[in-house]
Tab-separated table of C-alpha atoms in Angstrom:
chain	number	residue	atom	x	y	z
A	6	UNK	CA	68.122	-47.896	37.308
A	7	UNK	CA	64.613	-48.693	37.659
A	8	UNK	CA	61.564	-46.057	37.090
A	9	UNK	CA	61.061	-44.936	40.476
A	10	UNK	CA	65.071	-44.139	40.633
A	11	UNK	CA	64.824	-42.382	37.134
A	12	UNK	CA	61.915	-40.048	38.452
A	13	UNK	CA	63.396	-39.486	41.785
A	14	UNK	CA	66.707	-37.987	39.656
A	15	UNK	CA	64.681	-36.220	37.111
A	16	UNK	CA	65.232	-32.574	36.985
A	17	UNK	CA	62.655	-30.894	34.657
A	18	UNK	CA	64.431	-27.910	34.957
A	19	UNK	CA	67.299	-28.997	32.682
A	20	UNK	CA	65.221	-28.774	29.748
A	21	UNK	CA	63.782	-25.713	27.980
A	22	UNK	CA	59.881	-25.403	28.579
A	23	UNK	CA	57.636	-22.690	27.184
A	24	UNK	CA	55.468	-20.349	29.388
A	25	UNK	CA	52.098	-21.752	29.884
A	26	UNK	CA	48.869	-19.758	30.588
A	27	UNK	CA	45.245	-19.954	30.003
A	28	UNK	CA	42.925	-17.422	28.588
A	29	UNK	CA	39.032	-16.940	28.802
A	30	UNK	CA	36.711	-15.595	26.200
A	31	UNK	CA	33.432	-14.967	27.917
A	32	UNK	CA	30.490	-13.698	26.007
A	33	UNK	CA	27.277	-12.057	27.061
A	34	UNK	CA	24.383	-10.291	25.601
A	35	UNK	CA	23.547	-6.871	26.842
A	36	UNK	CA	21.791	-3.752	25.384
A	37	UNK	CA	20.913	-5.798	22.209
A	38	UNK	CA	24.741	-6.200	21.502
A	39	UNK	CA	27.082	-9.027	21.903
A	40	UNK	CA	29.866	-8.246	24.320
A	41	UNK	CA	33.110	-9.788	25.514
A	42	UNK	CA	34.639	-9.532	28.915
A	43	UNK	CA	37.992	-7.822	28.881
A	44	UNK	CA	40.610	-6.632	31.243
A	45	UNK	CA	42.932	-3.712	31.177
A	46	UNK	CA	46.722	-4.885	31.839
A	47	UNK	CA	48.161	-2.951	34.838
A	48	UNK	CA	51.807	-4.449	34.110
A	49	UNK	CA	54.271	-4.923	31.553
A	50	UNK	CA	54.211	-6.450	28.959
A	51	UNK	CA	51.502	-4.744	26.867
A	52	UNK	CA	50.632	-2.493	29.933
A	53	UNK	CA	47.597	-0.348	29.331
A	54	UNK	CA	45.953	-2.729	26.811
A	55	UNK	CA	42.729	-4.507	26.875
A	56	UNK	CA	43.223	-8.294	27.177
A	57	UNK	CA	41.361	-11.441	27.803
A	58	UNK	CA	41.168	-12.542	31.431
A	59	UNK	CA	43.850	-15.236	32.140
A	60	UNK	CA	47.115	-15.903	33.622
A	61	UNK	CA	49.986	-18.460	34.343
A	62	UNK	CA	49.165	-22.017	35.567
A	63	UNK	CA	50.090	-22.690	39.158
A	64	UNK	CA	51.375	-26.051	39.995
A	65	UNK	CA	50.737	-25.411	43.538
A	66	UNK	CA	47.241	-24.134	43.356
A	67	UNK	CA	45.779	-25.697	40.203
A	68	UNK	CA	44.512	-29.377	39.969
A	69	UNK	CA	43.605	-28.810	36.282
A	70	UNK	CA	43.668	-26.161	33.283
A	71	UNK	CA	39.874	-25.534	34.186
A	72	UNK	CA	40.878	-24.737	37.707
A	73	UNK	CA	43.322	-22.207	36.618
A	74	UNK	CA	40.561	-20.589	34.339
A	75	UNK	CA	38.188	-20.376	37.028
A	76	UNK	CA	40.903	-19.073	39.633
A	77	UNK	CA	41.963	-16.308	37.220
A	78	UNK	CA	38.541	-15.365	36.410
A	79	UNK	CA	37.874	-14.940	39.965
A	80	UNK	CA	40.999	-13.093	40.726
A	81	UNK	CA	40.822	-10.539	37.881
A	82	UNK	CA	36.966	-10.157	37.114
A	83	UNK	CA	34.996	-11.768	40.057
A	84	UNK	CA	33.236	-13.540	37.452
A	85	UNK	CA	32.612	-17.263	37.779
A	86	UNK	CA	30.695	-18.759	34.737
A	87	UNK	CA	28.165	-21.552	35.221
A	88	UNK	CA	30.284	-23.720	32.709
A	89	UNK	CA	33.755	-23.278	30.706
A	90	UNK	CA	34.723	-25.232	27.704
A	91	UNK	CA	38.161	-25.538	26.047
A	92	UNK	CA	38.535	-23.686	22.497
A	93	UNK	CA	42.050	-23.996	21.215
A	94	UNK	CA	45.659	-24.111	22.174
A	95	UNK	CA	47.966	-21.295	20.842
A	96	UNK	CA	51.510	-21.276	20.857
A	97	UNK	CA	54.552	-19.928	19.439
A	98	UNK	CA	57.838	-17.881	19.935
A	99	UNK	CA	56.528	-14.504	19.228
A	100	UNK	CA	53.206	-14.199	20.978
A	101	UNK	CA	54.617	-13.158	24.237
A	102	UNK	CA	57.803	-11.009	24.492
A	103	UNK	CA	58.528	-12.933	27.851
A	104	UNK	CA	59.637	-16.059	25.723
A	105	UNK	CA	58.042	-19.027	23.850
A	106	UNK	CA	54.649	-19.370	25.206
A	107	UNK	CA	51.395	-21.609	25.023
A	108	UNK	CA	48.035	-20.605	26.202
A	109	UNK	CA	44.903	-22.849	26.395
A	110	UNK	CA	42.025	-20.774	25.533
A	111	UNK	CA	38.441	-21.524	27.104
A	112	UNK	CA	35.139	-19.761	26.212
A	113	UNK	CA	31.515	-19.419	27.503
A	114	UNK	CA	28.395	-17.703	26.946
A	115	UNK	CA	26.746	-16.298	30.019
A	116	UNK	CA	23.504	-14.341	30.930
A	117	UNK	CA	24.515	-10.605	31.839
A	118	UNK	CA	22.409	-10.599	34.940
A	119	UNK	CA	24.727	-13.484	36.336
A	120	UNK	CA	27.606	-11.159	36.517
A	121	UNK	CA	26.742	-7.430	36.389
A	122	UNK	CA	27.008	-6.899	40.090
A	123	UNK	CA	30.362	-8.558	40.021
A	124	UNK	CA	31.781	-6.459	37.285
A	125	UNK	CA	30.664	-3.188	38.925
A	126	UNK	CA	32.892	-3.902	41.783
A	127	UNK	CA	36.003	-4.509	39.914
A	128	UNK	CA	38.322	-1.687	38.289
A	129	UNK	CA	39.682	-1.944	34.755
A	130	UNK	CA	37.179	-4.816	33.870
A	131	UNK	CA	34.364	-4.235	31.293
A	132	UNK	CA	32.132	-5.920	28.833
A	133	UNK	CA	33.159	-4.401	25.481
A	134	UNK	CA	31.033	-4.724	22.322
A	135	UNK	CA	32.415	-7.328	20.192
A	136	UNK	CA	32.351	-4.902	17.087
A	137	UNK	CA	34.470	-2.566	19.178
A	138	UNK	CA	36.963	-5.234	20.397
A	139	UNK	CA	37.696	-6.128	16.924
A	140	UNK	CA	38.867	-2.482	16.098
A	141	UNK	CA	41.427	-2.462	19.283
A	142	UNK	CA	44.917	-2.917	19.496
A	143	UNK	CA	44.813	-5.874	21.949
A	144	UNK	CA	47.476	-7.361	24.045
A	145	UNK	CA	49.257	-10.688	22.775
A	146	UNK	CA	47.308	-12.513	20.217
A	147	UNK	CA	44.067	-11.998	21.994
A	148	UNK	CA	42.137	-10.585	18.997
A	149	UNK	CA	42.913	-13.971	17.038
A	150	UNK	CA	41.614	-16.026	20.216
A	151	UNK	CA	38.495	-13.746	20.576
A	152	UNK	CA	37.699	-14.295	16.913
A	153	UNK	CA	38.238	-18.111	16.964
A	154	UNK	CA	35.879	-17.944	19.942
A	155	UNK	CA	33.529	-15.970	17.938
A	156	UNK	CA	33.456	-18.404	15.073
A	157	UNK	CA	32.624	-21.220	17.257
A	158	UNK	CA	29.613	-19.207	18.989
A	159	UNK	CA	28.353	-18.397	15.686
A	160	UNK	CA	28.301	-22.021	14.439
A	161	UNK	CA	26.474	-22.890	17.558
A	162	UNK	CA	24.052	-20.157	17.066
A	163	UNK	CA	23.244	-21.601	13.670
A	164	UNK	CA	22.429	-25.072	14.564
A	165	UNK	CA	21.400	-24.758	18.402
A	166	UNK	CA	19.367	-22.806	20.931
A	167	UNK	CA	22.554	-22.166	22.726
A	168	UNK	CA	22.219	-18.243	22.466
A	169	UNK	CA	19.188	-18.583	24.833
A	170	UNK	CA	21.593	-19.124	27.620
A	171	UNK	CA	22.623	-15.393	27.456
A	172	UNK	CA	18.992	-14.320	28.116
A	173	UNK	CA	17.093	-14.069	31.576
A	174	UNK	CA	15.464	-17.342	32.637
A	175	UNK	CA	12.177	-16.088	30.986
A	176	UNK	CA	12.161	-14.638	27.609
A	177	UNK	CA	10.031	-13.901	24.618
A	178	UNK	CA	10.554	-15.257	21.029
A	179	UNK	CA	11.547	-11.917	19.672
A	180	UNK	CA	14.123	-11.822	22.451
A	181	UNK	CA	15.557	-14.961	21.394
A	182	UNK	CA	15.754	-14.348	17.649
A	183	UNK	CA	17.602	-11.149	18.468
A	184	UNK	CA	20.371	-12.563	20.575
A	185	UNK	CA	20.833	-15.221	17.847
A	186	UNK	CA	21.039	-12.338	15.170
A	187	UNK	CA	23.406	-10.340	17.295
A	188	UNK	CA	25.727	-13.369	17.483
A	189	UNK	CA	25.360	-14.335	13.885
A	190	UNK	CA	25.708	-10.596	12.615
A	191	UNK	CA	22.752	-11.276	10.218
A	192	UNK	CA	19.126	-11.130	10.204
A	193	UNK	CA	17.107	-14.566	10.353
A	194	UNK	CA	13.914	-15.208	8.505
A	195	UNK	CA	11.265	-14.591	11.161
A	196	UNK	CA	8.687	-17.255	10.318
A	197	UNK	CA	11.344	-19.784	9.429
A	198	UNK	CA	13.145	-19.265	12.775
A	199	UNK	CA	9.881	-19.657	15.109
A	200	UNK	CA	8.880	-22.816	12.989
A	201	UNK	CA	12.197	-24.433	13.602
A	202	UNK	CA	12.047	-23.456	17.382
A	203	UNK	CA	8.522	-24.780	17.669
A	204	UNK	CA	9.151	-27.982	15.839
A	205	UNK	CA	12.199	-28.866	17.973
A	206	UNK	CA	10.074	-28.502	21.127
A	207	UNK	CA	13.021	-26.810	22.865
A	208	UNK	CA	10.857	-24.231	24.953
A	209	UNK	CA	8.061	-24.534	27.589
A	210	UNK	CA	5.347	-21.684	27.619
A	211	UNK	CA	5.163	-20.178	31.301
A	212	UNK	CA	1.709	-19.089	30.722
A	213	UNK	CA	2.900	-15.579	31.429
A	214	UNK	CA	3.227	-12.492	29.107
A	215	UNK	CA	5.223	-9.253	28.868
A	216	UNK	CA	4.186	-6.256	26.770
A	217	UNK	CA	6.479	-5.602	23.916
A	218	UNK	CA	5.705	-2.491	21.676
A	219	UNK	CA	2.125	-2.332	22.797
A	220	UNK	CA	1.340	-5.934	22.319
A	221	UNK	CA	1.440	-8.683	24.918
A	222	UNK	CA	4.243	-11.572	24.133
A	223	UNK	CA	4.284	-15.002	25.489
A	224	UNK	CA	7.440	-15.760	27.888
A	225	UNK	CA	9.239	-18.931	27.607
A	226	UNK	CA	11.967	-20.864	29.273
A	227	UNK	CA	14.200	-23.450	28.098
A	228	UNK	CA	13.329	-27.160	28.488
A	229	UNK	CA	15.460	-29.612	30.263
A	230	UNK	CA	16.709	-31.262	27.122
A	231	UNK	CA	17.454	-27.943	25.041
A	232	UNK	CA	21.157	-27.559	25.653
A	233	UNK	CA	22.241	-30.698	23.884
A	234	UNK	CA	19.639	-30.343	20.781
A	235	UNK	CA	20.881	-29.908	17.281
A	236	UNK	CA	18.811	-28.654	14.304
A	237	UNK	CA	18.724	-30.900	11.288
A	238	UNK	CA	20.147	-28.045	9.234
A	239	UNK	CA	21.350	-24.589	10.062
A	240	UNK	CA	18.973	-21.790	10.407
A	241	UNK	CA	18.042	-19.899	7.320
A	242	UNK	CA	19.626	-16.235	6.969
């Protein structure tokens, strides 16, 4: 028997296979708060609980796991993130009552204005504060997945300017520091933070200003090479 004959006769359903899904942890910054995109489950199992948007891989529809994530996000939330990155793979016999299951988790940080109108048009979908989500009884092992995603985001906030991608295109330095602090959960030293940002040359001064508490503050935007820049050492708390 050659390989072509073997493949033609191979029947994958003769072997046990786990359930395979994807889940997406999308973060945003809104109303001075770090938030997570959540959906309320409308069917069993875990009916009525808040959960991450996600679902089963479709062999017929999906060309990749990333394609599954985008398809499920569009179906369940109408939110299409500008990027998505793989976080971690979770699996085991007890995470889903339907059977031994594996989920590949993805994560992204997006600006609220990119998706506010989409969320308003979908029922049982909401941006919930991260602190609130941590106190809820979520479906499956989604709290563990969210915490793992938050840990990665915190590390990025300490060594890069990635949190700026949760802000509007033009923003002030105080706004940039505030989003870093919202993600990290601790205050940063103001002088040290600004010095680190200025030395890295990651921002472009737009020449415009906006009043903040009576004082005009300069508006900046990200430079082209800012996304991949890493600080020599973490920001100082």
